[in-house]
XYZ file of C-alpha atoms in Angstrom:
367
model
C 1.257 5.558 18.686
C -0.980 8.327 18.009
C -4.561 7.381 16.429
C -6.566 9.599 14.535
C -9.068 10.472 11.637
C -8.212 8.769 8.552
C -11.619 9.650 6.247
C -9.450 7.490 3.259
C -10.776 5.747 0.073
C -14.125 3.968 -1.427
C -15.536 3.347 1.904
C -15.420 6.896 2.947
C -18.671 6.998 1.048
C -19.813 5.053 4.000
C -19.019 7.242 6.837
C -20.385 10.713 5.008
C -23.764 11.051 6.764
C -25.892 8.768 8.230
C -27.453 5.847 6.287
C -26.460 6.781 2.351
C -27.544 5.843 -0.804
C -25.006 4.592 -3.611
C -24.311 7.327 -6.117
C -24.617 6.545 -9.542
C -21.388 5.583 -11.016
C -21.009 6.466 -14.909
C -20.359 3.543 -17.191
C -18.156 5.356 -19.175
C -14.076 4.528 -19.777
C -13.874 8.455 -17.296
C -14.477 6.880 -14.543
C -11.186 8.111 -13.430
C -12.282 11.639 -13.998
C -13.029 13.037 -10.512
C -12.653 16.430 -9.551
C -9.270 15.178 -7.386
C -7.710 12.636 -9.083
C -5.868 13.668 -12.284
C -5.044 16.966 -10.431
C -3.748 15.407 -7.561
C -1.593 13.344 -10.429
C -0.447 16.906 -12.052
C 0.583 18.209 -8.753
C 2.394 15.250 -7.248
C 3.455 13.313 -10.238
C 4.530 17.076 -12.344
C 2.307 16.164 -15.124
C -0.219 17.603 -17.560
C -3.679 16.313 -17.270
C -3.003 14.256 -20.583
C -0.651 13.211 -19.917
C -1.532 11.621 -16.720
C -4.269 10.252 -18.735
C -1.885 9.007 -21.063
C -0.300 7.396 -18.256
C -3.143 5.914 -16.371
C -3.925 4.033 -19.714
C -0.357 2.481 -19.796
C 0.074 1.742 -16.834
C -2.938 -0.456 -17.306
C -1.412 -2.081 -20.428
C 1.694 -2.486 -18.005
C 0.299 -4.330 -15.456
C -1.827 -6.807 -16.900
C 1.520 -7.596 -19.199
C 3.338 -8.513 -15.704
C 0.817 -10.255 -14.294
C 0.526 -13.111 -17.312
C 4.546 -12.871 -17.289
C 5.011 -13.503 -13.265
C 2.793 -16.999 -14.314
C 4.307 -17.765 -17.239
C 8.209 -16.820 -16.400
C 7.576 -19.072 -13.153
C 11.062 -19.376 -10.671
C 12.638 -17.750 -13.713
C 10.420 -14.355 -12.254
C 13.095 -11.572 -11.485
C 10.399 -8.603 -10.694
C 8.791 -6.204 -12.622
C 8.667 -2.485 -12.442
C 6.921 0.120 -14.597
C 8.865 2.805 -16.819
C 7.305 6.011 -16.519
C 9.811 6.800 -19.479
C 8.590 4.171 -22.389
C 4.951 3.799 -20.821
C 6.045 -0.269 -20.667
C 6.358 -2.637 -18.225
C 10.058 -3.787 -17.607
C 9.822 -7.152 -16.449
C 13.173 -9.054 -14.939
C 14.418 -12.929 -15.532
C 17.404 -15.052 -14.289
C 16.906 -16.799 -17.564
C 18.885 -15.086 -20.553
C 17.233 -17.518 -22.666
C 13.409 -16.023 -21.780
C 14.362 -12.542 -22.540
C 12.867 -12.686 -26.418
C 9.835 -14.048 -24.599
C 9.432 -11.089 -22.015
C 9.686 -8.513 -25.131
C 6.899 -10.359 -28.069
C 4.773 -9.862 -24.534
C 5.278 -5.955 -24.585
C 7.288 -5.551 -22.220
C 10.985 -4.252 -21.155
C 13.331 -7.231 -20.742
C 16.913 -7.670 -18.334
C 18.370 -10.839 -16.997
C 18.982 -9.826 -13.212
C 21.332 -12.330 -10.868
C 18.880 -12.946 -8.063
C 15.014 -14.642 -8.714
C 11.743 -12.741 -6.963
C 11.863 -16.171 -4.953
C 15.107 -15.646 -3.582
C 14.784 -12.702 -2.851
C 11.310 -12.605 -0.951
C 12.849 -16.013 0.818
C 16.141 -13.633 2.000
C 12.995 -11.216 3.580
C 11.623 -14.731 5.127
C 14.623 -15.241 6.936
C 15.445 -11.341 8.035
C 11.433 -11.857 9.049
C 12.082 -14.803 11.374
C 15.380 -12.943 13.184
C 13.149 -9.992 13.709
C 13.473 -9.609 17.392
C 16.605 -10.200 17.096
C 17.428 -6.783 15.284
C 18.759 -4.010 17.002
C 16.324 -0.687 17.351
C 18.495 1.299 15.058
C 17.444 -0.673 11.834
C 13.840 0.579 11.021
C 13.092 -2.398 8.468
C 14.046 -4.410 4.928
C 11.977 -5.812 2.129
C 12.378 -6.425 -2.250
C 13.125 -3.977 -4.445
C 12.917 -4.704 -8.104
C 14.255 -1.639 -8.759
C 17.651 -2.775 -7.963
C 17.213 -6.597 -7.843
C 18.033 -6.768 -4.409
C 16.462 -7.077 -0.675
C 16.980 -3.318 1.047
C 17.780 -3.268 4.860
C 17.198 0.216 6.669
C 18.723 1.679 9.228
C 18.903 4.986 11.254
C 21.965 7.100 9.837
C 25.390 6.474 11.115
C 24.443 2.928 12.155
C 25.655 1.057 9.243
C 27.398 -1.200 11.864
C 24.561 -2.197 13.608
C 23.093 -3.610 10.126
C 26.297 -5.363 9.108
C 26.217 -7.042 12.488
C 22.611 -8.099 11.993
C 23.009 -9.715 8.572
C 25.327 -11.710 9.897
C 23.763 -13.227 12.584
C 20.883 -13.700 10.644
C 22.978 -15.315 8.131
C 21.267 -14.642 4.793
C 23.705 -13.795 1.806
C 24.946 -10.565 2.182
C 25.367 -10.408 -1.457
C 21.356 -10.128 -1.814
C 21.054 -7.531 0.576
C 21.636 -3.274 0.036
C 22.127 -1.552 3.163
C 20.572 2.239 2.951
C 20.652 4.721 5.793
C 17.409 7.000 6.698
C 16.884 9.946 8.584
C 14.216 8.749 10.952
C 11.960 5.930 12.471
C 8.716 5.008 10.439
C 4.992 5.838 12.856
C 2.109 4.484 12.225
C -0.228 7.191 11.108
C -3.022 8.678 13.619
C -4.202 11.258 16.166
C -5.763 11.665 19.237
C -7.946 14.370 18.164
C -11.479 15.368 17.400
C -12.800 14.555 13.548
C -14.835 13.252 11.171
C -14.011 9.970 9.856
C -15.022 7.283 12.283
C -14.567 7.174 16.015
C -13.650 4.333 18.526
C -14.617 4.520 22.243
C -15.554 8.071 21.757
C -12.459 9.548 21.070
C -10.188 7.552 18.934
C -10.539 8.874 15.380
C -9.445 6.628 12.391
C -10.236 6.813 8.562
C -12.590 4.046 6.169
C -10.165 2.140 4.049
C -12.293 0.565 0.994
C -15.844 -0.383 1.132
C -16.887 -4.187 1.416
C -20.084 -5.967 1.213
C -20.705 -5.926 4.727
C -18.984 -3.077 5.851
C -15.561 -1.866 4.906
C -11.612 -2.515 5.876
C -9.425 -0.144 7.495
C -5.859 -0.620 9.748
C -5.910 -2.912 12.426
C -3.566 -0.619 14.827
C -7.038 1.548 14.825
C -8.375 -1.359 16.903
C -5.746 -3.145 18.030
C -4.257 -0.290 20.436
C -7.794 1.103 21.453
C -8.509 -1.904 22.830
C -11.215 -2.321 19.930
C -13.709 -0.088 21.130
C -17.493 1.054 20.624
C -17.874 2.441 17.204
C -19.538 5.321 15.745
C -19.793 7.643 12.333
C -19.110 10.651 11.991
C -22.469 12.550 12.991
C -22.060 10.326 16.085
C -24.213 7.707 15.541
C -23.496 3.953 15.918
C -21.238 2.214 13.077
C -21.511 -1.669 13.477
C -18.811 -3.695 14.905
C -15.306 -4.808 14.898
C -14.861 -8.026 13.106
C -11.353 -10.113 12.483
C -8.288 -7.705 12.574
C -4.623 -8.069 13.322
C -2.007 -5.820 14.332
C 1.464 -6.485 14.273
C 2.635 -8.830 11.868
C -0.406 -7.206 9.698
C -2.306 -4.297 9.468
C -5.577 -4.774 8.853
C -9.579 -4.841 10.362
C -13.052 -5.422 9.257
C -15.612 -3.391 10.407
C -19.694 -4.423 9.920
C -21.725 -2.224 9.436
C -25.194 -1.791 10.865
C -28.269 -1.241 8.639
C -28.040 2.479 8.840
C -24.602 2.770 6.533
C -24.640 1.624 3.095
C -21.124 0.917 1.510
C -20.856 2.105 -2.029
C -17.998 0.879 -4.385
C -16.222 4.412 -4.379
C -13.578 6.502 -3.218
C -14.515 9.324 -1.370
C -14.142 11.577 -4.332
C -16.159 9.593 -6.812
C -13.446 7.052 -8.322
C -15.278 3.799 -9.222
C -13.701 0.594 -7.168
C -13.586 -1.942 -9.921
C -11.560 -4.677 -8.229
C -7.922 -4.945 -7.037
C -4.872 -5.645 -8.317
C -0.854 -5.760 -7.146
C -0.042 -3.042 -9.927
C 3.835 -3.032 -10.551
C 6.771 -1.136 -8.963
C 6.656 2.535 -10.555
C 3.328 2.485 -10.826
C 0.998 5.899 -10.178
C -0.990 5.364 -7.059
C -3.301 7.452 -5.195
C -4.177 7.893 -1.309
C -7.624 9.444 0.409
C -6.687 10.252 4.303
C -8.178 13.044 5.880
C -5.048 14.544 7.377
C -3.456 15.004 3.778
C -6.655 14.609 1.413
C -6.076 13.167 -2.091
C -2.381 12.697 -2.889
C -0.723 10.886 -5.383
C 3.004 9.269 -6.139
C 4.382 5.899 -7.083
C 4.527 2.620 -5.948
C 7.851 1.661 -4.557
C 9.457 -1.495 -2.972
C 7.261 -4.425 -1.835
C 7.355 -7.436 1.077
C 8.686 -4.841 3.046
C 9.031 -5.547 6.991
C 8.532 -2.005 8.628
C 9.553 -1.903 12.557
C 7.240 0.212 14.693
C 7.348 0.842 18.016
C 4.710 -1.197 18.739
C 5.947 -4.322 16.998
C 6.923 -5.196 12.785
C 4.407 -5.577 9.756
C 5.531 -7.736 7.352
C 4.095 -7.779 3.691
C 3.840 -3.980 2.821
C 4.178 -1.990 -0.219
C 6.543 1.599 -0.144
C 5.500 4.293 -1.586
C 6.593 7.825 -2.040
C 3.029 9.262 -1.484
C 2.641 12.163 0.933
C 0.898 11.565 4.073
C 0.740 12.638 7.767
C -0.385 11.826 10.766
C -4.197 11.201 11.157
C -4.175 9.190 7.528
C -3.601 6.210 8.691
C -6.457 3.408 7.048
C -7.074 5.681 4.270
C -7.184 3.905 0.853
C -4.549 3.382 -1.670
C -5.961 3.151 -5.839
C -4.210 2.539 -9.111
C -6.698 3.659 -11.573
C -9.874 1.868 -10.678
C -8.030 -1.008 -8.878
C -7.499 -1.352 -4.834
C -3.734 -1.688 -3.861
C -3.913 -1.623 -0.056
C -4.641 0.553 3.305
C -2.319 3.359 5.015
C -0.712 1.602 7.886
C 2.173 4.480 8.452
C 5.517 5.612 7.680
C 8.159 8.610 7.884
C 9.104 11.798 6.424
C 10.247 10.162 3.385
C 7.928 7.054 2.559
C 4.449 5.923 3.112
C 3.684 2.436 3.678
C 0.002 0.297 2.552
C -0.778 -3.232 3.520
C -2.004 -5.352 0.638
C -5.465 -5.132 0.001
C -5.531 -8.751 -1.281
C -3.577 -9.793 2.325
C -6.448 -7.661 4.462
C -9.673 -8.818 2.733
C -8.082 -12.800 3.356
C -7.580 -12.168 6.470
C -10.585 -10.439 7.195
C -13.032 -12.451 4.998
C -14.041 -9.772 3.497
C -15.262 -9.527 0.306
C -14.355 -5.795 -1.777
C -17.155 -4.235 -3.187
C -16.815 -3.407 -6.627
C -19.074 -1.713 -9.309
């Protein structure tokens, strides 16, 4: 594992220079009008700047639909996804019988075979056989997309994943099998930077600001052996506080009376809380490898096997990243969604913001 400088989302405004003062944040509905945002959108998402507008409002709509539906649909709960297409949420139930309910909510309905809570179980079990998965299969998780649990592995070892399932013994009916070109990395460098630095020379990137600090990955201290930190003009940062790293992803950092978190990505996008924003939902990503690039939001409770051992509970997305992002912050709109853990060629991977500030303690700072 390779760490690195990962300058990434509202707590970047920590690390700029030296002790800073919180930059006014207008109380307009624009707040998502920063000079990278909506571009980044029109580049990655192939969109006009209204229409990513357009979208950003929707989506917004979308998600607050599928949250009060997840409650109120109960074990009935298929999934939910966004349609890019209709600007609606399409929300999934095992219950033909809910389906007028789903749609005088707003939303998209189809009665699916398999429940979210069978489905995130089936990961449960896959979870507890972990080490006993051969090397070739790179990780599994939900995808509501399809209404089944994915399980990945290394081209031309389809074998090796059949064999797995059943030892594990889950229902192979549940599960999709998929082959991928390569092995998912966590993202970092050993090399020189802004961002933050650990011990000196480790370089890793802010994640989102907190009221004490900010979060970021926990590989950035777990393999450094959670070293001495300083900013990036070299002074001293605070300290390390709870982080874990495998199973999760995640760290707190404190920071020391010189830095003042601000509730802000790094280009000016106002943190206004978090949220779990559906699958097919826009999402932005601040790393300092890659900058400010945008995508969707893909499959969730995904287990992703790195070298170094398996993270369970992250969120796939098709945003474009590289080594030396890894911590950097993931947005929807105004809303946290999680921080850059790592990935391949093909996906990018966040932990949960709402996992990493309970396990932290940390509390998001939001304006």
């Amino acid at each position: 594992m390779k760490i690195a400088r990962l300058l990434g989302a509202a707590a970047t405004a920590v690390m700029a220079t030296g002790a800073l003062a919180a930059t006014a944040v207008p109380a307009s509905g624009q707040d998502l009008l920063n000079p990278d945002m909506v571009p980044a959108m029109q580049r990655d998402l192939g969109l006009t700047h209204d229409q990513a507008l357009a979208r950003l409002k929707s989506e917004d709509v979308a998600n607050k639909v599928t949250e009060s539906l997840t409650a109120a649909l109960g074990d009935a709960f298929g999934g939910a996804t966004y349609n890019a297409a209709t600007g609606k949420a399409h929300v999934t139930t095992t219950n033909a019988a809910l389906a007028g309910k789903i749609r005088e909510a707003g939303a998209e309905a189809e009665v699916v075979k398999f429940s979210a809570r069978q489905l995130n179980s089936t990961v449960d079990r896959l979870n507890a056989a972990d080490k006993a998965a051969p090397a070739a299969i790179t990780g599994w998780g939900v995808d509501d997309a399809t209404n089944r649990v994915t399980l990945d592995v290394l081209q031309g070892q389809r074998a090796a994943a059949d064999a797995f399932l059943a030892k594990s013994g889950v229902d192979s009916a549940v599960v999709a099998i998929r082959e991928t070109a390569s092995m998912p990395t966590t993202y970092a460098n050993i090399r020189g930077g802004d961002a933050y630095y650990i011990g000196g020379s480790s370089r890793c990137s802010v994640g989102f600001s907190t009221t004490t600090g900010f979060v970021t990955a926990g590989h950035c201290a777990a393999l450094t052996g959670a070293g001495r930190l300083t900013g990036s003009n070299g002074a001293a940062l605070g300290s390390w506080g709870a982080y874990r790293f495998p199973g999760s992803d995640y760290a707190r950092v404190n920071t020391n009376s010189s830095w003042t978190p601000v509730a802000q990505m790094n280009n000016g996008t106002a943190v206004r809380g978090q949220s779990n924003a559906a699958t097919g939902t826009s999402v932005c990503k601040a790393g300092s490898t890659t900058g400010w690039t945008c995508g969707t939001i893909g499959a969730k409770n995904q287990s992703v096997r790195y070298a170094e051992g398996t993270v369970n509970g992250m969120t796939a997305t098709n945003v474009r990243s590289a080594a030396g992002d890894s911590g950097g912050g993931f947005i929807a709109g105004n809303y946290a969604q999680g921080i850059l853990s790592g990935g391949n060629t093909s996906v990018t991977y966040f932990f949960p913001i709402g996992a990493a500030l309970s396990g932290t303690g940390a509390t998001l700072k939001t304006s």
